[in-house]
Amino acid sequence: MTQAPFLKDVAALVKFLQFRAASFDRVLQKLNVISLGNGKCSVEMKVDDDHVDQTGKLHIGLSSTLVDCISGFALMSQLPNMHVTTDISLRNFNGPKTGNEIVIDGHVNKVVDNLAFLEVKIKDKATGELLLQGTHTKYVLVN
Amino acid sequence: MTQAPFLKDVAALVKFLQFRAASFDRVLQKLNVISLGNGKCSVEMKVDDDHVDQTGKLHIGLSSTLVDCISGFALMSQLPNMHVTTDISLRNFNGPKTGNEIVIDGHVNKVVDNLAFLEVKIKDKATGELLLQGTHTKYVLVN
Amino acid sequence: MTQAPFLKDVAALVKFLQFRAASFDRVLQKLNVISLGNGKCSVEMKVDDDHVDQTGKLHIGLSSTLVDCISGFALMSQLPNMHVTTDISLRNFNGPKTGNEIVIDGHVNKVVDNLAFLEVKIKDKATGELLLQGTHTKYVLVN
Amino acid sequence: MTQAPFLKDVAALVKFLQFRAASFDRVLQKLNVISLGNGKCSVEMKVDDDHVDQTGKLHIGLSSTLVDCISGFALMSQLPNMHVTTDISLRNFNGPKTGNEIVIDGHVNKVVDNLAFLEVKIKDKATGELLLQGTHTKYVLVN
């Protein structure tokens, strides 16, 4: 019951995402998974019309979803346990616009007892500029 | 250029949401707007299959989107200026499951110079139990 | 080893603070404890010269200490277990100045499994205006 | 009125700290400033009896003060404007104990219009292990 899908590589994550297309994870269907393993996950995405807000910039709701999921995938490549979010936060330095290509890098900062501390950086693919930064704390179920 | 849609009542927000259905705001199409005005916005939503994560609970990405948007609507009923998110955070006490009905209440804590401090509470409609809490800071464009 | 001091009332907290005067908690020695019990703690403080920053306003470091400690005292009135901070945050709407009297109210939002979600509001004593808001998540040691 | 002390180097910061010893900044009097300039500040500190909480670990209030101040000093080496904190947060992976030596590195992530996004990492000096992480958003006064 507390076993999460263990994601060992890019193929496993792609399969997981296809399976989840009926849930809210459908908003991630345009992700291009670059690498996954050992507590790290890197994906790329082209910002599309259905990703943006009224100003034409990446929607904060989707940005938060990227922070949530990409760091979650990173954790799922390190730990087989189920986990639930306790605290998640996002800082928006400069949101990308429709047509921009972005890189989303998530990694596990540390796992201490039942807690996993995760972090995500969203950068412009072309320039490497840091656009958004997220932190994410998850509670890991152990039994 | 720095003029945001001013939302004066429920009808104005419903119209705004219909117009935005092509953007990421489409994830909000099942919202039932209860009240809007004077820096406050209250909506209801039945948690559906396309709102949840792999555990069948409200997706953190959608929860963050609710924090972002409902507090944004509250602000849009108070100020006509454009605004961008700087910091947003969410705490998950107990996520609702598919079939649960929830109430999402957003309000403006304070506007100081160019900054608007907003807050959102997500509660179980039947019991009133506080399920998630979000805070949201926006930068208000003045010219 | 995982037993924390259980604080049942104002007298217990005042005694606890006197004992802790050698540690960093010495910065709290001018607190006036108003009430404590059942997961809630309320204290008052007059902002003094040694509480402020270079602009003469309540120092963010001391504000964070108030969020940390007052919510911690609230939790210690509800649970006898030891607990450690995982995430703490503060939003500054309008910092009080030297001479202002403030009220700091902390309460337990919820305890779920090993996690305690806490919240603190700092208000102007005279006007009731909300000046700062903090959230605090603690990990509760159970064995 | 909106002019902050511009800190150009280690000597300037040491002088600033001595001047501020009467305010809450007195808690920083045992800092050893290593480097300062171009939006970065690095200091070292030996955790002492008057830095810790009831468990003998670095007090979260002092940790938050370090996040606040060290990132503030980093900003003061880049911008001459006055600035006030809007949002500050801290994540505690593993607090150091009395006697441990720590390194506190603050830097400016980005300045966008009136907002400065800052970040602080607190590491064990001997092992380089990341112990705490903080983020800090400041509003910059421009006129």
CSV table of N, CA, C and O in Angstrom, one decimal, chain B residues 26-140:
chain,number,residue,atom,x,y,z
B,26,ARG,N,-8.1,26.3,-18.4
B,26,ARG,CA,-9.1,25.3,-18.8
B,26,ARG,C,-9.3,24.3,-17.6
B,26,ARG,O,-10.3,23.7,-17.5
B,27,VAL,N,-8.2,24.1,-16.8
B,27,VAL,CA,-8.3,23.1,-15.7
B,27,VAL,C,-9.3,23.6,-14.6
B,27,VAL,O,-9.6,22.8,-13.8
B,28,LEU,N,-9.7,24.8,-14.8
B,28,LEU,CA,-10.7,25.4,-13.8
B,28,LEU,C,-12.1,25.4,-14.3
B,28,LEU,O,-13.0,25.9,-13.7
B,29,GLN,N,-12.4,24.7,-15.4
B,29,GLN,CA,-13.7,24.8,-16.0
B,29,GLN,C,-14.8,24.2,-15.2
B,29,GLN,O,-16.0,24.4,-15.5
B,30,LYS,N,-14.5,23.4,-14.2
B,30,LYS,CA,-15.5,22.8,-13.4
B,30,LYS,C,-15.8,23.6,-12.1
B,30,LYS,O,-16.5,23.1,-11.2
B,31,LEU,N,-15.2,24.8,-12.0
B,31,LEU,CA,-15.5,25.6,-10.8
B,31,LEU,C,-16.9,26.1,-10.8
B,31,LEU,O,-17.4,26.5,-11.8
B,32,ASN,N,-17.4,26.2,-9.6
B,32,ASN,CA,-18.7,26.8,-9.4
B,32,ASN,C,-18.5,28.1,-8.6
B,32,ASN,O,-18.2,28.0,-7.4
B,33,VAL,N,-18.6,29.2,-9.2
B,33,VAL,CA,-18.3,30.5,-8.5
B,33,VAL,C,-19.4,30.9,-7.6
B,33,VAL,O,-20.6,31.0,-8.1
B,34,ILE,N,-19.2,31.1,-6.3
B,34,ILE,CA,-20.2,31.4,-5.3
B,34,ILE,C,-20.3,32.9,-5.1
B,34,ILE,O,-21.4,33.4,-5.1
B,35,SER,N,-19.2,33.5,-4.9
B,35,SER,CA,-19.2,35.0,-4.6
B,35,SER,C,-17.9,35.6,-5.0
B,35,SER,O,-16.8,34.9,-5.1
B,36,LEU,N,-17.9,36.9,-5.3
B,36,LEU,CA,-16.7,37.6,-5.7
B,36,LEU,C,-17.0,39.1,-5.5
B,36,LEU,O,-18.1,39.6,-5.7
B,37,GLY,N,-15.9,39.7,-4.9
B,37,GLY,CA,-16.1,41.2,-4.7
B,37,GLY,C,-15.3,41.7,-3.5
B,37,GLY,O,-15.0,40.9,-2.6
B,38,ASN,N,-14.8,42.9,-3.6
B,38,ASN,CA,-14.1,43.6,-2.5
B,38,ASN,C,-12.9,42.7,-2.0
B,38,ASN,O,-12.7,42.6,-0.8
B,39,GLY,N,-12.1,42.2,-2.9
B,39,GLY,CA,-10.9,41.5,-2.5
B,39,GLY,C,-11.2,40.1,-2.0
B,39,GLY,O,-10.3,39.5,-1.3
B,40,LYS,N,-12.4,39.5,-2.2
B,40,LYS,CA,-12.7,38.1,-1.8
B,40,LYS,C,-13.3,37.3,-2.9
B,40,LYS,O,-14.0,37.9,-3.7
B,41,CYS,N,-12.9,36.1,-3.0
B,41,CYS,CA,-13.5,35.2,-4.0
B,41,CYS,C,-13.7,33.8,-3.4
B,41,CYS,O,-12.9,33.2,-2.7
B,42,SER,N,-14.9,33.3,-3.6
B,42,SER,CA,-15.2,32.0,-3.0
B,42,SER,C,-15.8,31.1,-4.2
B,42,SER,O,-16.7,31.5,-4.9
B,43,VAL,N,-15.2,29.9,-4.3
B,43,VAL,CA,-15.7,29.0,-5.3
B,43,VAL,C,-15.9,27.6,-4.7
B,43,VAL,O,-15.3,27.3,-3.7
B,44,GLU,N,-16.7,26.8,-5.4
B,44,GLU,CA,-16.8,25.4,-5.0
B,44,GLU,C,-16.4,24.5,-6.1
B,44,GLU,O,-16.5,24.9,-7.3
B,45,MET,N,-16.0,23.3,-5.8
B,45,MET,CA,-15.6,22.3,-6.8
B,45,MET,C,-15.8,20.9,-6.3
B,45,MET,O,-15.5,20.6,-5.1
B,46,LYS,N,-16.3,20.0,-7.2
B,46,LYS,CA,-16.4,18.6,-6.8
B,46,LYS,C,-15.1,18.0,-7.4
B,46,LYS,O,-14.8,18.1,-8.6
B,47,VAL,N,-14.3,17.3,-6.5
B,47,VAL,CA,-13.1,16.7,-7.0
B,47,VAL,C,-13.4,15.5,-7.9
B,47,VAL,O,-14.2,14.6,-7.6
B,48,ASP,N,-12.8,15.6,-9.1
B,48,ASP,CA,-13.2,14.7,-10.2
B,48,ASP,C,-11.9,13.9,-10.6
B,48,ASP,O,-10.8,14.1,-10.2
B,49,ASP,N,-12.2,12.8,-11.4
B,49,ASP,CA,-11.1,12.0,-11.8
B,49,ASP,C,-9.9,12.7,-12.5
B,49,ASP,O,-8.8,12.3,-12.4
B,50,ASP,N,-10.2,13.8,-13.2
B,50,ASP,CA,-9.2,14.5,-13.9
B,50,ASP,C,-8.5,15.6,-13.0
B,50,ASP,O,-7.8,16.5,-13.5
B,51,HIS,N,-8.8,15.6,-11.7
B,51,HIS,CA,-8.2,16.5,-10.7
B,51,HIS,C,-7.2,15.9,-9.8
B,51,HIS,O,-6.6,16.6,-9.0
B,52,VAL,N,-7.1,14.6,-9.9
B,52,VAL,CA,-6.3,13.8,-8.8
B,52,VAL,C,-5.0,13.3,-9.3
B,52,VAL,O,-4.6,13.3,-10.5
B,53,ASP,N,-4.2,12.9,-8.3
B,53,ASP,CA,-2.9,12.3,-8.6
B,53,ASP,C,-3.0,10.7,-8.5
B,53,ASP,O,-4.1,10.2,-8.4
B,54,GLN,N,-1.8,10.1,-8.5
B,54,GLN,CA,-1.8,8.6,-8.6
B,54,GLN,C,-2.4,8.0,-7.3
B,54,GLN,O,-2.7,6.8,-7.3
B,55,THR,N,-2.6,8.7,-6.2
B,55,THR,CA,-3.2,8.2,-5.0
B,55,THR,C,-4.7,8.4,-4.9
B,55,THR,O,-5.3,8.1,-3.9
B,56,GLY,N,-5.2,9.1,-6.0
B,56,GLY,CA,-6.6,9.4,-6.0
B,56,GLY,C,-7.0,10.7,-5.2
B,56,GLY,O,-8.2,11.0,-4.9
B,57,LYS,N,-6.0,11.4,-4.7
B,57,LYS,CA,-6.2,12.7,-4.0
B,57,LYS,C,-6.0,13.9,-4.9
B,57,LYS,O,-5.3,13.8,-5.9
B,58,LEU,N,-6.6,15.0,-4.5
B,58,LEU,CA,-6.4,16.3,-5.3
B,58,LEU,C,-5.0,16.5,-5.6
B,58,LEU,O,-4.1,16.6,-4.7
B,59,HIS,N,-4.7,16.7,-6.9
B,59,HIS,CA,-3.3,16.9,-7.3
B,59,HIS,C,-2.7,18.2,-6.8
B,59,HIS,O,-3.4,19.2,-6.8
B,60,ILE,N,-1.5,18.1,-6.3
B,60,ILE,CA,-0.8,19.3,-5.8
B,60,ILE,C,-0.7,20.4,-6.8
B,60,ILE,O,-0.8,21.6,-6.5
B,61,GLY,N,-0.5,20.0,-8.1
B,61,GLY,CA,-0.4,21.0,-9.1
B,61,GLY,C,-1.7,21.7,-9.3
B,61,GLY,O,-1.8,22.9,-9.5
B,62,LEU,N,-2.9,21.0,-9.2
B,62,LEU,CA,-4.2,21.6,-9.3
B,62,LEU,C,-4.4,22.5,-8.1
B,62,LEU,O,-5.0,23.6,-8.2
B,63,SER,N,-4.0,22.0,-6.9
B,63,SER,CA,-4.2,22.7,-5.7
B,63,SER,C,-3.5,24.1,-5.8
B,63,SER,O,-4.0,25.1,-5.4
B,64,SER,N,-2.3,24.0,-6.3
B,64,SER,CA,-1.5,25.3,-6.4
B,64,SER,C,-2.2,26.2,-7.5
B,64,SER,O,-2.1,27.4,-7.3
B,65,THR,N,-2.7,25.6,-8.5
B,65,THR,CA,-3.5,26.4,-9.5
B,65,THR,C,-4.7,27.1,-8.9
B,65,THR,O,-4.9,28.3,-9.1
B,66,LEU,N,-5.3,26.4,-8.0
B,66,LEU,CA,-6.5,27.0,-7.3
B,66,LEU,C,-6.0,28.1,-6.4
B,66,LEU,O,-6.6,29.2,-6.3
B,67,VAL,N,-4.9,27.9,-5.7
B,67,VAL,CA,-4.3,29.0,-4.8
B,67,VAL,C,-4.0,30.2,-5.7
B,67,VAL,O,-4.4,31.4,-5.4
B,68,ASP,N,-3.3,29.9,-6.8
B,68,ASP,CA,-2.9,31.0,-7.7
B,68,ASP,C,-4.1,31.8,-8.3
B,68,ASP,O,-4.2,33.0,-8.1
B,69,CYS,N,-5.1,31.1,-8.8
B,69,CYS,CA,-6.2,31.7,-9.5
B,69,CYS,C,-7.2,32.3,-8.6
B,69,CYS,O,-7.6,33.5,-8.8
B,70,ILE,N,-7.6,31.6,-7.6
B,70,ILE,CA,-8.7,32.1,-6.8
B,70,ILE,C,-8.3,33.4,-6.0
B,70,ILE,O,-9.0,34.4,-5.9
B,71,SER,N,-7.0,33.4,-5.6
B,71,SER,CA,-6.5,34.6,-4.9
B,71,SER,C,-6.3,35.7,-5.9
B,71,SER,O,-6.6,36.9,-5.7
B,72,GLY,N,-6.0,35.3,-7.2
B,72,GLY,CA,-5.8,36.3,-8.2
B,72,GLY,C,-7.2,36.9,-8.6
B,72,GLY,O,-7.3,38.2,-8.8
B,73,PHE,N,-8.2,36.1,-8.6
B,73,PHE,CA,-9.6,36.7,-8.9
B,73,PHE,C,-10.0,37.6,-7.8
B,73,PHE,O,-10.6,38.7,-8.1
B,74,ALA,N,-9.7,37.3,-6.5
B,74,ALA,CA,-10.0,38.1,-5.4
B,74,ALA,C,-9.3,39.5,-5.6
B,74,ALA,O,-9.9,40.6,-5.4
B,75,LEU,N,-8.0,39.5,-6.0
B,75,LEU,CA,-7.3,40.7,-6.2
B,75,LEU,C,-7.9,41.5,-7.4
B,75,LEU,O,-8.0,42.8,-7.4
B,76,MET,N,-8.3,40.8,-8.5
B,76,MET,CA,-8.9,41.4,-9.7
B,76,MET,C,-10.2,42.1,-9.3
B,76,MET,O,-10.7,42.9,-10.1
B,77,SER,N,-10.9,41.7,-8.2
B,77,SER,CA,-12.1,42.4,-7.8
B,77,SER,C,-11.8,43.6,-7.0
B,77,SER,O,-12.8,44.4,-6.7
B,78,GLN,N,-10.6,43.8,-6.7
B,78,GLN,CA,-10.2,45.0,-5.8
B,78,GLN,C,-9.4,46.0,-6.6
B,78,GLN,O,-9.5,47.2,-6.4
B,79,LEU,N,-8.5,45.5,-7.5
B,79,LEU,CA,-7.6,46.4,-8.2
B,79,LEU,C,-7.6,46.2,-9.7
B,79,LEU,O,-7.6,45.1,-10.1
B,80,PRO,N,-7.6,47.2,-10.5
B,80,PRO,CA,-7.6,47.1,-11.9
B,80,PRO,C,-6.3,46.9,-12.6
B,80,PRO,O,-6.2,46.7,-13.8
B,81,ASN,N,-5.2,46.9,-11.8
B,81,ASN,CA,-3.9,46.8,-12.3
B,81,ASN,C,-3.5,45.4,-12.7
B,81,ASN,O,-3.9,44.5,-12.1
B,82,MET,N,-2.5,45.3,-13.6
B,82,MET,CA,-1.9,44.0,-13.9
B,82,MET,C,-1.0,43.6,-12.7
B,82,MET,O,-0.4,44.5,-12.1
B,83,HIS,N,-0.8,42.3,-12.6
B,83,HIS,CA,0.0,41.8,-11.5
B,83,HIS,C,0.7,40.5,-11.8
B,83,HIS,O,0.1,39.7,-12.6
B,84,VAL,N,1.9,40.3,-11.3
B,84,VAL,CA,2.6,39.0,-11.6
B,84,VAL,C,3.0,38.4,-10.3
B,84,VAL,O,3.3,39.1,-9.3
B,85,THR,N,2.9,37.1,-10.2
B,85,THR,CA,3.3,36.3,-9.0
B,85,THR,C,4.8,36.4,-8.8
B,85,THR,O,5.6,36.2,-9.7
B,86,THR,N,5.1,36.6,-7.5
B,86,THR,CA,6.6,36.5,-7.1
B,86,THR,C,6.8,35.3,-6.3
B,86,THR,O,7.7,34.5,-6.5
B,87,ASP,N,6.0,35.1,-5.2
B,87,ASP,CA,6.1,33.9,-4.4
B,87,ASP,C,4.8,33.3,-4.2
B,87,ASP,O,3.8,34.0,-3.8
B,88,ILE,N,4.7,32.0,-4.3
B,88,ILE,CA,3.5,31.2,-4.0
B,88,ILE,C,3.8,30.0,-3.2
B,88,ILE,O,4.9,29.3,-3.5
B,89,SER,N,3.0,29.6,-2.2
B,89,SER,CA,3.3,28.4,-1.5
B,89,SER,C,2.0,27.7,-1.0
B,89,SER,O,1.0,28.4,-0.9
B,90,LEU,N,2.2,26.5,-0.8
B,90,LEU,CA,1.0,25.6,-0.5
B,90,LEU,C,1.4,24.7,0.6
B,90,LEU,O,2.5,24.1,0.6
B,91,ARG,N,0.5,24.5,1.6
B,91,ARG,CA,0.7,23.5,2.6
B,91,ARG,C,-0.5,22.5,2.6
B,91,ARG,O,-1.6,22.9,2.5
B,92,ASN,N,-0.2,21.2,2.5
B,92,ASN,CA,-1.2,20.2,2.4
B,92,ASN,C,-1.4,19.5,3.7
B,92,ASN,O,-0.6,18.7,4.1
B,93,PHE,N,-2.5,19.8,4.3
B,93,PHE,CA,-2.8,19.1,5.6
B,93,PHE,C,-3.4,17.8,5.3
B,93,PHE,O,-3.1,16.8,6.0
B,94,ASN,N,-4.3,17.7,4.4
B,94,ASN,CA,-5.1,16.5,4.1
B,94,ASN,C,-5.8,16.7,2.8
B,94,ASN,O,-6.9,17.3,2.8
B,95,GLY,N,-5.3,16.1,1.8
B,95,GLY,CA,-5.9,16.3,0.4
B,95,GLY,C,-7.2,15.5,0.3
B,95,GLY,O,-7.4,14.4,0.7
B,96,PRO,N,-8.2,16.2,-0.3
B,96,PRO,CA,-9.5,15.6,-0.6
B,96,PRO,C,-9.4,14.5,-1.7
B,96,PRO,O,-8.5,14.6,-2.6
B,97,LYS,N,-10.4,13.6,-1.7
B,97,LYS,CA,-10.4,12.5,-2.7
B,97,LYS,C,-11.5,12.7,-3.8
B,97,LYS,O,-12.4,13.6,-3.6
B,98,THR,N,-11.4,12.0,-4.9
B,98,THR,CA,-12.4,12.0,-5.9
B,98,THR,C,-13.8,11.9,-5.3
B,98,THR,O,-14.0,11.0,-4.4
B,99,GLY,N,-14.6,12.8,-5.7
B,99,GLY,CA,-16.0,12.7,-5.2
B,99,GLY,C,-16.3,13.7,-4.1
B,99,GLY,O,-17.4,14.1,-3.9
B,100,ASN,N,-15.2,14.1,-3.4
B,100,ASN,CA,-15.4,15.1,-2.3
B,100,ASN,C,-15.7,16.5,-2.9
B,100,ASN,O,-15.2,16.9,-3.9
B,101,GLU,N,-16.5,17.2,-2.1
B,101,GLU,CA,-16.8,18.6,-2.5
B,101,GLU,C,-16.0,19.6,-1.7
B,101,GLU,O,-16.0,19.4,-0.4
B,102,ILE,N,-15.4,20.5,-2.3
B,102,ILE,CA,-14.5,21.4,-1.6
B,102,ILE,C,-14.9,22.9,-1.8
B,102,ILE,O,-15.5,23.2,-2.8
B,103,VAL,N,-14.6,23.7,-0.8
B,103,VAL,CA,-14.8,25.2,-1.0
B,103,VAL,C,-13.4,25.8,-1.0
B,103,VAL,O,-12.5,25.5,-0.2
B,104,ILE,N,-13.2,26.7,-1.9
B,104,ILE,CA,-11.9,27.4,-2.0
B,104,ILE,C,-12.2,28.9,-1.8
B,104,ILE,O,-12.8,29.6,-2.6
B,105,ASP,N,-11.6,29.4,-0.7
B,105,ASP,CA,-11.8,30.9,-0.3
B,105,ASP,C,-10.5,31.6,-0.4
B,105,ASP,O,-9.6,31.3,0.3
B,106,GLY,N,-10.5,32.6,-1.3
B,106,GLY,CA,-9.3,33.4,-1.4
B,106,GLY,C,-9.6,34.9,-1.0
B,106,GLY,O,-10.7,35.3,-1.1
B,107,HIS,N,-8.6,35.5,-0.4
B,107,HIS,CA,-8.8,36.9,0.0
B,107,HIS,C,-7.5,37.7,0.0
B,107,HIS,O,-6.4,37.1,0.0
B,108,VAL,N,-7.6,39.0,-0.1
B,108,VAL,CA,-6.5,39.9,-0.1
B,108,VAL,C,-6.1,40.2,1.3
B,108,VAL,O,-7.0,40.8,2.0
B,109,ASN,N,-4.9,39.8,1.8
B,109,ASN,CA,-4.5,40.2,3.2
B,109,ASN,C,-4.2,41.6,3.2
B,109,ASN,O,-4.7,42.3,4.1
B,110,LYS,N,-3.5,42.1,2.2
B,110,LYS,CA,-3.0,43.5,2.3
B,110,LYS,C,-2.4,43.9,0.9
B,110,LYS,O,-1.7,43.1,0.3
B,111,VAL,N,-2.6,45.1,0.6
B,111,VAL,CA,-1.8,45.7,-0.6
B,111,VAL,C,-0.9,46.8,0.0
B,111,VAL,O,-1.4,47.7,0.6
B,112,VAL,N,0.4,46.7,-0.2
B,112,VAL,CA,1.4,47.6,0.3
B,112,VAL,C,2.2,48.1,-0.9
B,112,VAL,O,2.9,47.2,-1.5
B,113,ASP,N,2.2,49.3,-1.2
B,113,ASP,CA,2.9,49.8,-2.4
B,113,ASP,C,2.6,48.9,-3.6
B,113,ASP,O,1.5,48.7,-3.9
B,114,ASN,N,3.7,48.3,-4.2
B,114,ASN,CA,3.5,47.5,-5.4
B,114,ASN,C,3.3,46.0,-5.1
B,114,ASN,O,3.3,45.2,-5.9
B,115,LEU,N,3.0,45.7,-3.8
B,115,LEU,CA,2.9,44.3,-3.4
B,115,LEU,C,1.5,44.0,-2.9
B,115,LEU,O,0.9,44.7,-2.1
B,116,ALA,N,1.0,42.8,-3.4
B,116,ALA,CA,-0.3,42.4,-2.8
B,116,ALA,C,-0.1,41.0,-2.2
B,116,ALA,O,0.5,40.1,-2.8
B,117,PHE,N,-0.5,40.9,-0.9
B,117,PHE,CA,-0.3,39.7,-0.1
B,117,PHE,C,-1.7,39.0,-0.1
B,117,PHE,O,-2.7,39.6,0.4
B,118,LEU,N,-1.8,37.8,-0.6
B,118,LEU,CA,-3.0,37.1,-0.7
B,118,LEU,C,-3.0,35.7,0.0
B,118,LEU,O,-1.9,35.2,0.3
B,119,GLU,N,-4.2,35.2,0.3
B,119,GLU,CA,-4.2,33.9,1.1
B,119,GLU,C,-5.4,33.1,0.6
B,119,GLU,O,-6.4,33.6,0.3
B,120,VAL,N,-5.2,31.8,0.6
B,120,VAL,CA,-6.3,30.9,0.2
B,120,VAL,C,-6.5,29.7,1.2
B,120,VAL,O,-5.5,29.2,1.7
B,121,LYS,N,-7.7,29.4,1.5
B,121,LYS,CA,-8.0,28.3,2.3
B,121,LYS,C,-8.9,27.3,1.6
B,121,LYS,O,-9.9,27.7,1.0
B,122,ILE,N,-8.5,26.0,1.5
B,122,ILE,CA,-9.3,25.0,0.9
B,122,ILE,C,-9.9,24.1,2.0
B,122,ILE,O,-9.2,23.5,2.7
B,123,LYS,N,-11.3,24.1,2.0
B,123,LYS,CA,-11.9,23.3,3.1
B,123,LYS,C,-12.9,22.3,2.5
B,123,LYS,O,-13.3,22.4,1.4
B,124,ASP,N,-13.2,21.3,3.3
B,124,ASP,CA,-14.2,20.3,2.9
B,124,ASP,C,-15.5,21.0,3.1
B,124,ASP,O,-15.8,21.6,4.1
B,125,LYS,N,-16.4,20.8,2.0
B,125,LYS,CA,-17.7,21.6,2.0
B,125,LYS,C,-18.6,21.0,3.1
B,125,LYS,O,-19.3,21.8,3.8
B,126,ALA,N,-18.6,19.7,3.3
B,126,ALA,CA,-19.5,19.2,4.3
B,126,ALA,C,-19.1,19.4,5.7
B,126,ALA,O,-20.0,19.8,6.6
B,127,THR,N,-17.8,19.3,6.0
B,127,THR,CA,-17.4,19.4,7.4
B,127,THR,C,-16.7,20.7,7.8
B,127,THR,O,-16.6,21.0,9.0
B,128,GLY,N,-16.3,21.5,6.8
B,128,GLY,CA,-15.6,22.7,7.1
B,128,GLY,C,-14.2,22.5,7.5
B,128,GLY,O,-13.5,23.5,7.8
B,129,GLU,N,-13.7,21.3,7.5
B,129,GLU,CA,-12.3,21.0,7.8
B,129,GLU,C,-11.3,21.7,6.9
B,129,GLU,O,-11.5,21.6,5.7
B,130,LEU,N,-10.3,22.3,7.5
B,130,LEU,CA,-9.2,23.0,6.7
B,130,LEU,C,-8.3,21.9,6.1
B,130,LEU,O,-7.7,21.2,6.8
B,131,LEU,N,-8.3,21.8,4.7
B,131,LEU,CA,-7.5,20.7,4.1
B,131,LEU,C,-6.2,21.2,3.5
B,131,LEU,O,-5.2,20.5,3.6
B,132,LEU,N,-6.2,22.4,2.9
B,132,LEU,CA,-4.9,23.0,2.4
B,132,LEU,C,-5.0,24.5,2.6
B,132,LEU,O,-6.0,25.1,2.7
B,133,GLN,N,-3.7,25.1,2.7
B,133,GLN,CA,-3.6,26.5,2.9
B,133,GLN,C,-2.6,27.0,2.0
B,133,GLN,O,-1.5,26.4,1.8
B,134,GLY,N,-2.8,28.2,1.3
B,134,GLY,CA,-1.9,28.7,0.4
B,134,GLY,C,-1.6,30.2,0.7
B,134,GLY,O,-2.5,30.9,1.1
B,135,THR,N,-0.4,30.7,0.4
B,135,THR,CA,-0.1,32.1,0.5
B,135,THR,C,0.5,32.5,-0.9
B,135,THR,O,1.1,31.7,-1.6
B,136,HIS,N,0.3,33.7,-1.3
B,136,HIS,CA,0.6,34.2,-2.6
B,136,HIS,C,0.9,35.6,-2.6
B,136,HIS,O,0.2,36.5,-2.0
B,137,THR,N,2.1,36.0,-3.1
B,137,THR,CA,2.5,37.4,-3.2
B,137,THR,C,2.6,37.8,-4.6
B,137,THR,O,3.2,37.1,-5.4
B,138,LYS,N,1.9,38.9,-4.9
B,138,LYS,CA,2.0,39.4,-6.3
B,138,LYS,C,2.6,40.8,-6.4
B,138,LYS,O,2.4,41.6,-5.5
B,139,TYR,N,3.2,41.1,-7.5
B,139,TYR,CA,3.8,42.4,-7.7
B,139,TYR,C,2.8,43.1,-8.7
B,139,TYR,O,2.5,42.6,-9.7
B,140,VAL,N,2.4,44.3,-8.2
B,140,VAL,CA,1.4,45.0,-9.0
B,140,VAL,C,2.1,46.1,-9.9
B,140,VAL,O,2.8,46.9,-9.4
